[in-house]
Structure formats: structure tokens, C-alpha cells
PDB file of C-alpha atoms in Angstrom:
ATOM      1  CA  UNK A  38      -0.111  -4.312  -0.115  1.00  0.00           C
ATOM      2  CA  UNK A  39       0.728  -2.771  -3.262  1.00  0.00           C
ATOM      3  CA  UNK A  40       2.171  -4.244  -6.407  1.00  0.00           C
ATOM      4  CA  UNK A  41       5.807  -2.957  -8.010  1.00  0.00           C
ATOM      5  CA  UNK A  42       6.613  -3.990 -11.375  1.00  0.00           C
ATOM      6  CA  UNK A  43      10.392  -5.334 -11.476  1.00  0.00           C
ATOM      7  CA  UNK A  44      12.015  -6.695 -14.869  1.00  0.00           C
ATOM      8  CA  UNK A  45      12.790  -9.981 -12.977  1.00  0.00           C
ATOM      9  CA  UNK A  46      10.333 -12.841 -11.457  1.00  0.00           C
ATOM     10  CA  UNK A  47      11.076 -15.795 -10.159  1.00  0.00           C
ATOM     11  CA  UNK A  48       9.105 -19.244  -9.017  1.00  0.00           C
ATOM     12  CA  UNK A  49       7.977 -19.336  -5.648  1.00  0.00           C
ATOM     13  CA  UNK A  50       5.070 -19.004  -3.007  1.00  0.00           C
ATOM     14  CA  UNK A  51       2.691 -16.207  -4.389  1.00  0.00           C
ATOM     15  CA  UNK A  52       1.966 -13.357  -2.190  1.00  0.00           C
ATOM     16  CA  UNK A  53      -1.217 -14.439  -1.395  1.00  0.00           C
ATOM     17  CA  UNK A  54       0.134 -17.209   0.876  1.00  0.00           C
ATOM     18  CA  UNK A  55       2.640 -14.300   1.949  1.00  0.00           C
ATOM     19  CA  UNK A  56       0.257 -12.539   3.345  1.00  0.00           C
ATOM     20  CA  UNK A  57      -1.635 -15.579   5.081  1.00  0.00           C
ATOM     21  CA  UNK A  58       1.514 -16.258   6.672  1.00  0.00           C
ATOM     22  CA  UNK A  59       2.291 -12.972   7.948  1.00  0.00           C
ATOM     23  CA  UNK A  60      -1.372 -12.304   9.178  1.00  0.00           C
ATOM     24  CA  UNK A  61      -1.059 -15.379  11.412  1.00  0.00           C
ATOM     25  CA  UNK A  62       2.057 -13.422  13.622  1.00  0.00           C
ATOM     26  CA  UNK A  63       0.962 -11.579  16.224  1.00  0.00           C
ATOM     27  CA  UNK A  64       2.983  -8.093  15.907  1.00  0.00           C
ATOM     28  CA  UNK A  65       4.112  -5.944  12.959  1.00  0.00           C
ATOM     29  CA  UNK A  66       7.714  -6.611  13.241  1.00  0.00           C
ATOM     30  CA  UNK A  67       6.867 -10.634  13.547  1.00  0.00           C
ATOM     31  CA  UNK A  68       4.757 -10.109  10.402  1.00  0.00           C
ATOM     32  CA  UNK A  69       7.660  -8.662   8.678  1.00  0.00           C
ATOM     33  CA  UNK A  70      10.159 -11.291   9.555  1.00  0.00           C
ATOM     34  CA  UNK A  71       8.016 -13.612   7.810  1.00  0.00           C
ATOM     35  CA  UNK A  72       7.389 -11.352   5.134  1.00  0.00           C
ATOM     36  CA  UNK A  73      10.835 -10.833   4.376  1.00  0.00           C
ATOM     37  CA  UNK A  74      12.186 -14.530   4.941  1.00  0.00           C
ATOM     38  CA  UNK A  75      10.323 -15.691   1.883  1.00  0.00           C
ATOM     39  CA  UNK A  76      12.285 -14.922  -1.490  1.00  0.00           C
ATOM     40  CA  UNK A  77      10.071 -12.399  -3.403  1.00  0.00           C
ATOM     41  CA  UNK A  78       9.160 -13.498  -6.611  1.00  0.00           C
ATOM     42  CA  UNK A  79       7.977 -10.477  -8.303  1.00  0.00           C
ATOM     43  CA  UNK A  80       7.338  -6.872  -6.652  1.00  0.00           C
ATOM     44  CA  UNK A  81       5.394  -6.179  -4.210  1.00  0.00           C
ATOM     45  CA  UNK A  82       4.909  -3.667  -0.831  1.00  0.00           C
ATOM     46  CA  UNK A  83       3.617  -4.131   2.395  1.00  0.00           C
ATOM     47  CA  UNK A  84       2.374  -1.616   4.989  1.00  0.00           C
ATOM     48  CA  UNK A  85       2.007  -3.711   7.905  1.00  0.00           C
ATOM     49  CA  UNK A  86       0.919  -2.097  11.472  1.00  0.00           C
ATOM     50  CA  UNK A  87      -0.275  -3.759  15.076  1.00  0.00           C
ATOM     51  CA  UNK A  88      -2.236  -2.472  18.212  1.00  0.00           C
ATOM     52  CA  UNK A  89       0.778  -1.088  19.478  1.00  0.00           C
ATOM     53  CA  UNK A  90       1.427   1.642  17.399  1.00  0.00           C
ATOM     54  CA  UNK A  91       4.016  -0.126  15.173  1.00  0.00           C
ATOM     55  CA  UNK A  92       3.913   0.407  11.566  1.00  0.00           C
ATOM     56  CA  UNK A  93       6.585  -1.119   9.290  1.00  0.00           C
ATOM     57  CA  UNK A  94       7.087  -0.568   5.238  1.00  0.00           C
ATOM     58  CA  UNK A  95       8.503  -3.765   3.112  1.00  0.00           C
ATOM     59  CA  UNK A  96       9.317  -3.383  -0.436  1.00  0.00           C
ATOM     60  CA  UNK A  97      10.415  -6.511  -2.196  1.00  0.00           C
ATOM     61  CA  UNK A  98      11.944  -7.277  -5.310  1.00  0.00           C
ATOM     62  CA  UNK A  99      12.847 -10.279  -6.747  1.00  0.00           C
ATOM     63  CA  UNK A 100      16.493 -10.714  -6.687  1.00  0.00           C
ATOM     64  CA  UNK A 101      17.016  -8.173  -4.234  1.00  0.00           C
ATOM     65  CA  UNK A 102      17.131  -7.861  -0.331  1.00  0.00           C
ATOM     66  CA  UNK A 103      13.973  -6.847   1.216  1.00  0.00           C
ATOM     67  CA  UNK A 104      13.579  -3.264   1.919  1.00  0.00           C
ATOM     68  CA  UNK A 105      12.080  -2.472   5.772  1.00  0.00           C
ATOM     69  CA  UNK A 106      11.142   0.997   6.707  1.00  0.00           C
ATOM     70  CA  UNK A 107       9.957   1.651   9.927  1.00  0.00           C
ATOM     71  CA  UNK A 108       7.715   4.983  10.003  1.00  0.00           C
ATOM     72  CA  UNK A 109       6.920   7.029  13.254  1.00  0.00           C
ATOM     73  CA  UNK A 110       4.283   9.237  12.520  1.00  0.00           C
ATOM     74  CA  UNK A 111       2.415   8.169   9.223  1.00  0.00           C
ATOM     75  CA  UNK A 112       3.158   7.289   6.037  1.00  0.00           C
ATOM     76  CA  UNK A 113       2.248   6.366   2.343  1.00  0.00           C
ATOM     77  CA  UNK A 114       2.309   4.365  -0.288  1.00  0.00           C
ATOM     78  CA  UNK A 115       1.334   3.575  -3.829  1.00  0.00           C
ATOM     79  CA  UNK A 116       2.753   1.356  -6.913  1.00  0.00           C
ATOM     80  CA  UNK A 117       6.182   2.443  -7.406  1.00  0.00           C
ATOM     81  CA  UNK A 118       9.095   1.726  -5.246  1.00  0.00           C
ATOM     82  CA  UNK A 119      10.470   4.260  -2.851  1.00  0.00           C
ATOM     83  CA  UNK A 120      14.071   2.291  -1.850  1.00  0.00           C
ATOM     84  CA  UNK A 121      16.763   2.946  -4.702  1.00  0.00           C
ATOM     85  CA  UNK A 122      17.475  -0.665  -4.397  1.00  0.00           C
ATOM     86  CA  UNK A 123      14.038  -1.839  -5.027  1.00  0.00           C
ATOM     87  CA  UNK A 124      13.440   1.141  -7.329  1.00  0.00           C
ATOM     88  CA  UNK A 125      16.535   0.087  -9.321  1.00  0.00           C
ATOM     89  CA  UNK A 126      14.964  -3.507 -10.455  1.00  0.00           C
ATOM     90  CA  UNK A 127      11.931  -1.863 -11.507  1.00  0.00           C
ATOM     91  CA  UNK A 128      10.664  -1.923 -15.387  1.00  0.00           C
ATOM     92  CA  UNK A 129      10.446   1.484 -15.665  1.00  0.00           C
ATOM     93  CA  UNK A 130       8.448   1.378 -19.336  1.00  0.00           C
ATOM     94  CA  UNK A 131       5.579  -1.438 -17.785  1.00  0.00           C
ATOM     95  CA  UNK A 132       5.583   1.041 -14.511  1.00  0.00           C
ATOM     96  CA  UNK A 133       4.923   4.190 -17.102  1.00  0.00           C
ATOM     97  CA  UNK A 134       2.572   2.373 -18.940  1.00  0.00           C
ATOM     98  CA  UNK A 135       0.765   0.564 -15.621  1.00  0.00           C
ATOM     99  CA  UNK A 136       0.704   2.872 -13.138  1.00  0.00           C
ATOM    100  CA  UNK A 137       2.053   6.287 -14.705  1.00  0.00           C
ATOM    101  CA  UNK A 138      -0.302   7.956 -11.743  1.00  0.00           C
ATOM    102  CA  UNK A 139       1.715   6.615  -8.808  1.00  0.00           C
ATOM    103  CA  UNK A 140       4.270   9.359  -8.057  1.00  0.00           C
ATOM    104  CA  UNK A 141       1.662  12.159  -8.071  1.00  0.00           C
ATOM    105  CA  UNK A 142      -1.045   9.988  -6.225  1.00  0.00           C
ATOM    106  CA  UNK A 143       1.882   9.220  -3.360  1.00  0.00           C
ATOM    107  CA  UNK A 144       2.928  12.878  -3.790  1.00  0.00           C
ATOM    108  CA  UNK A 145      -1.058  13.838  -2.817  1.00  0.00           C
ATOM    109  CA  UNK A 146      -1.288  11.440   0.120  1.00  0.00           C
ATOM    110  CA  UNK A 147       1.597  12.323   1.105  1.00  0.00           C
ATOM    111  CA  UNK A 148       0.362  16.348   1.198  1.00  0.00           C
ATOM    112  CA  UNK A 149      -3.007  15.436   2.490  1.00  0.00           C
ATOM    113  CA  UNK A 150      -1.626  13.486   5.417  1.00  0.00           C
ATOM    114  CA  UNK A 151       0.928  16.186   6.450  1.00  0.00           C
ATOM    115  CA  UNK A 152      -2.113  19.094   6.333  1.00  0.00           C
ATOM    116  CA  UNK A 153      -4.240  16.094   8.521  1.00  0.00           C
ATOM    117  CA  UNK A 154      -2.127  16.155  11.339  1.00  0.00           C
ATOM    118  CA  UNK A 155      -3.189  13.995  14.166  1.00  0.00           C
ATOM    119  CA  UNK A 156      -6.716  13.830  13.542  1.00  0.00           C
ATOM    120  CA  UNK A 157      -8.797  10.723  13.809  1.00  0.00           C
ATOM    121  CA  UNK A 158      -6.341   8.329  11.516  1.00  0.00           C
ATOM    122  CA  UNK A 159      -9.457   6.097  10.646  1.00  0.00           C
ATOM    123  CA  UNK A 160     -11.473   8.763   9.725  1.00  0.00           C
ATOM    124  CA  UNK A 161      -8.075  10.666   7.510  1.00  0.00           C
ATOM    125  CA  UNK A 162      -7.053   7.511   5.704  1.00  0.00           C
ATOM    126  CA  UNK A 163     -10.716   7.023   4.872  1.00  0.00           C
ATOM    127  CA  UNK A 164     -10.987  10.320   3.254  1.00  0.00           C
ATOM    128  CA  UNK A 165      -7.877  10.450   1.775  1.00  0.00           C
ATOM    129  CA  UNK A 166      -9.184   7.003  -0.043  1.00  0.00           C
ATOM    130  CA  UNK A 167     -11.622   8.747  -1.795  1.00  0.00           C
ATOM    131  CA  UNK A 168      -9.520  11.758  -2.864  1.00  0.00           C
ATOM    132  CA  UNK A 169     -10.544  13.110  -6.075  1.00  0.00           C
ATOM    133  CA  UNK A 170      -7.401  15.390  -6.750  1.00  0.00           C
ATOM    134  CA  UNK A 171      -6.091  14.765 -10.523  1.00  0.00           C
ATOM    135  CA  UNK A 172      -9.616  13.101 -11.412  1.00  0.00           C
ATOM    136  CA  UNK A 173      -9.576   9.955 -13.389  1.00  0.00           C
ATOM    137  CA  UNK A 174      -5.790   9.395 -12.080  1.00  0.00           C
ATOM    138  CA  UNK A 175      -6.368  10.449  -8.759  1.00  0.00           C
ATOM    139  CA  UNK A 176      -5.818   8.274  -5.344  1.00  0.00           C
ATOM    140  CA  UNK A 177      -9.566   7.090  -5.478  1.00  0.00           C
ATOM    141  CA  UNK A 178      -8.499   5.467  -9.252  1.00  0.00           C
ATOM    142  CA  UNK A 179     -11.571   5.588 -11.963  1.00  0.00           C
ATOM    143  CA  UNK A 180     -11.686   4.305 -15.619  1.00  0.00           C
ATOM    144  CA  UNK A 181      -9.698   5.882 -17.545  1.00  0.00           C
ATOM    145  CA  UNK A 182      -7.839   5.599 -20.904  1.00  0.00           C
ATOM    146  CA  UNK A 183      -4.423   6.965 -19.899  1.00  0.00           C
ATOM    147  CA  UNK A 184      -4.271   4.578 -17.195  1.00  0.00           C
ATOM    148  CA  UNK A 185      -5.475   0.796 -17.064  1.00  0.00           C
ATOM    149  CA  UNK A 186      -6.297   0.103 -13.224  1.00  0.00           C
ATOM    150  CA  UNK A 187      -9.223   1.337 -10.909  1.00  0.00           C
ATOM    151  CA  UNK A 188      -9.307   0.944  -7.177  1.00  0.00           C
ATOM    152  CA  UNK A 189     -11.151  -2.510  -6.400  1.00  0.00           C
ATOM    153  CA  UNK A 190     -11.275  -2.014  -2.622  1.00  0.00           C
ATOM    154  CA  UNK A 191     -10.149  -0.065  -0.241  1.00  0.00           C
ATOM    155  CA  UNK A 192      -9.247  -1.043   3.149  1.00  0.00           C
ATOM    156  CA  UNK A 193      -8.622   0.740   6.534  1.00  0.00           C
ATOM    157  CA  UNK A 194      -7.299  -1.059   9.725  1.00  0.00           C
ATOM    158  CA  UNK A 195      -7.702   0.392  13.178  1.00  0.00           C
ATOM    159  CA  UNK A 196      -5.469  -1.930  14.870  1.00  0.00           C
ATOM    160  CA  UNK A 197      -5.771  -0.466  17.846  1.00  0.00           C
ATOM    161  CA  UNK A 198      -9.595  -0.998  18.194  1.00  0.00           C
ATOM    162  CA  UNK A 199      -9.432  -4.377  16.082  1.00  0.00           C
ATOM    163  CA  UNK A 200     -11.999  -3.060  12.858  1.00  0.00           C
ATOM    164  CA  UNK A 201     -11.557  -3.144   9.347  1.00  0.00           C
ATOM    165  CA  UNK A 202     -13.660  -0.602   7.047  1.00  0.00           C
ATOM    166  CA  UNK A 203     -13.846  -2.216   3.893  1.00  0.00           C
ATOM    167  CA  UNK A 204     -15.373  -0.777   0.250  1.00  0.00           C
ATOM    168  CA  UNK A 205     -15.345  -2.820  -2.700  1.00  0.00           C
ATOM    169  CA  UNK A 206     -15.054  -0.869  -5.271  1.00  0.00           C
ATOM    170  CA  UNK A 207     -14.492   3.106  -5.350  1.00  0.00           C
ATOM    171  CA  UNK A 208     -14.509   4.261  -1.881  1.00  0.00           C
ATOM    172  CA  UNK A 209     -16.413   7.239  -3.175  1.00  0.00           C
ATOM    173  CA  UNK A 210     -19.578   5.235  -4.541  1.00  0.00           C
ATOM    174  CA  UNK A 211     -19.165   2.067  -2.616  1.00  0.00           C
ATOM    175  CA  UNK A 212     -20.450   1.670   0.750  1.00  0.00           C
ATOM    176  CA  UNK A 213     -17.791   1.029   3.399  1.00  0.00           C
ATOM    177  CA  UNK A 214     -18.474  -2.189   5.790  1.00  0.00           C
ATOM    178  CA  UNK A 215     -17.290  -2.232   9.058  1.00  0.00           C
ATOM    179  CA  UNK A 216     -15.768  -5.543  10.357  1.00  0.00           C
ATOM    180  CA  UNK A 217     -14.852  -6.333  14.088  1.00  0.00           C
ATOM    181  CA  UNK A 218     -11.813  -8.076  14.404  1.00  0.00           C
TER     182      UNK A 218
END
């Protein structure tokens, strides 16, 4: 999940119990019914995929119907919303002044995933995680003064083979654990 920064917020369950609830469903598209039944109180995006092969975008807003993509090959996402709906309820000066890397890091994974092909999808969406491209503002975020987030973890799901390869911190310096599910 990814935030989005929308002008409007309202009171309600906080995404963390969001995601418990949707983790808890057994396929993507169950996930993303309970996802999208809870009122979204800020901004936020989901890329939720199962063992099948089923991999679902949601972009919320509050205020705003949910926005669910389905992809069939692969897709992306950073901290800006790609729905015009969603997009439209977004502050676009705390987005600039936030996350003013997020079209060209989406733009790069994007690219990089297109030139991967079908290659081990583990192994691409681990390397795309540490992309360096556009260093400090690239996809694998570092300090930097134009821009006031880093990347705390990454985290790549084979759903498929039930493991999680987690790195807290920079998946460039960090060391990635592997986690049976």
C-alpha cells in the first residue's frame, strides 16, 4: 500500500485495521471487497494479488468511490493517484511538496518492468526495488533535501509460492529476509 494525499479526511477505521481485515480473505478480489466497503478516510492505494494469478489495484479517496483496477500482466505503483477521480481530490501543493518524485519513479518502474518481460517476477520486483535511476529521488528513496521520505521497507510477495522477502530499510543496503507463509 501506498499513501495519496487528498485535501479531504474524514473519521473512521485507519488503514491499518484495513489491511488486517483484508489480509484475513482468502483471494484478491475478496480482499478488495473488504477493502473497498470501508469508507476511506484519507488516501491511500492498494496492490493486492493471490496464488492464482489475480492482481487487483484500489485507490481510495475520502469522499470518493473506490477506484479498482484489475491488471493482467504487471503493473505499478507509487504515491500519486492514477484514476482522474481519485487524482481529482488530491492536494496537489502537499503531493509537490511530499512526494514530488512519484510520477518519474512510477514512470521508471513502469519502463523497467516493460524491458523485464516475463522474467522471474520475484527476482524483477526485487531489483527494480533497489533502482538507483534519478539518485536521491529514485524508486529505492534516500535522504534527500528536495524530498522528505526514504524507503523504510520494501516488500515482495510470491503468492504463488507463499514467501515474503522483506528489507527494512533501503533494499540496496539492507539485507532482505525471506519469510514462508
Amino acid at each position: 500500500n501506498n499513501d495519496l494525499l487528498p485535501r479531504a479526511v474524514r473519521h473512521g477505521p485507519p488503514s491499518q485495521a484495513v489491511r488486517r481485515h483484508a489480509l484475513a480473505r482468502d483471494t484478491a478480489r475478496d480482499a478488495v471487497d473488504a477493502i473497498s466497503s470501508t469508507p476511506a478516510v484519507g488516501g491511500r492505494t492498494y496492490l493486492v494479488g493471490d496464488a492464482s494469478g489475480d492482481v487487483l489495484t484500489v485507490e481510495l479517496a475520502a469522499g470518493a468511490a473506490p477506484s479498482i483496477t484489475a491488471h493482467r500482466d504487471h503493473t505499478a505503483h507509487t504515491n500519486h493517484a492514477l484514476d482522474r477521480h481519485i487524482a481529482a481530490r488530491e492536494d496537489p501543493a502537499l503531493l509537490a511538496a511530499t512526494y514530488p518524485s512519484s510520477p518519474s519513479r512510477l514512470r521508471r518502474a513502469v519502463d523497467l518492468l516493460d524491458r523485464r518481460g516475463r522474467t522471474d517476477p520475484v527476482d524483477t520486483c526485487r531489483d527494480i526495488l533497489t533502482d538507483h535511476c534519478g539518485h536521491p529521488l529514485s524508486i529505492c528513496r534516500h535522504p534527500s533535501r528536495d524530498e522528505p521520505t526514504v524507503t523504510a521497507v520494501s516488500a515482495v510477495f510470491d503468492c504463488g509460492g507463499r514467501r515474503a522477502f522483506i528489507a527494512l530499510g533501503n533494499p540496496c543496503a539492507a539485507a532482505t529476509v525471506e519469510i514462508a507463509l
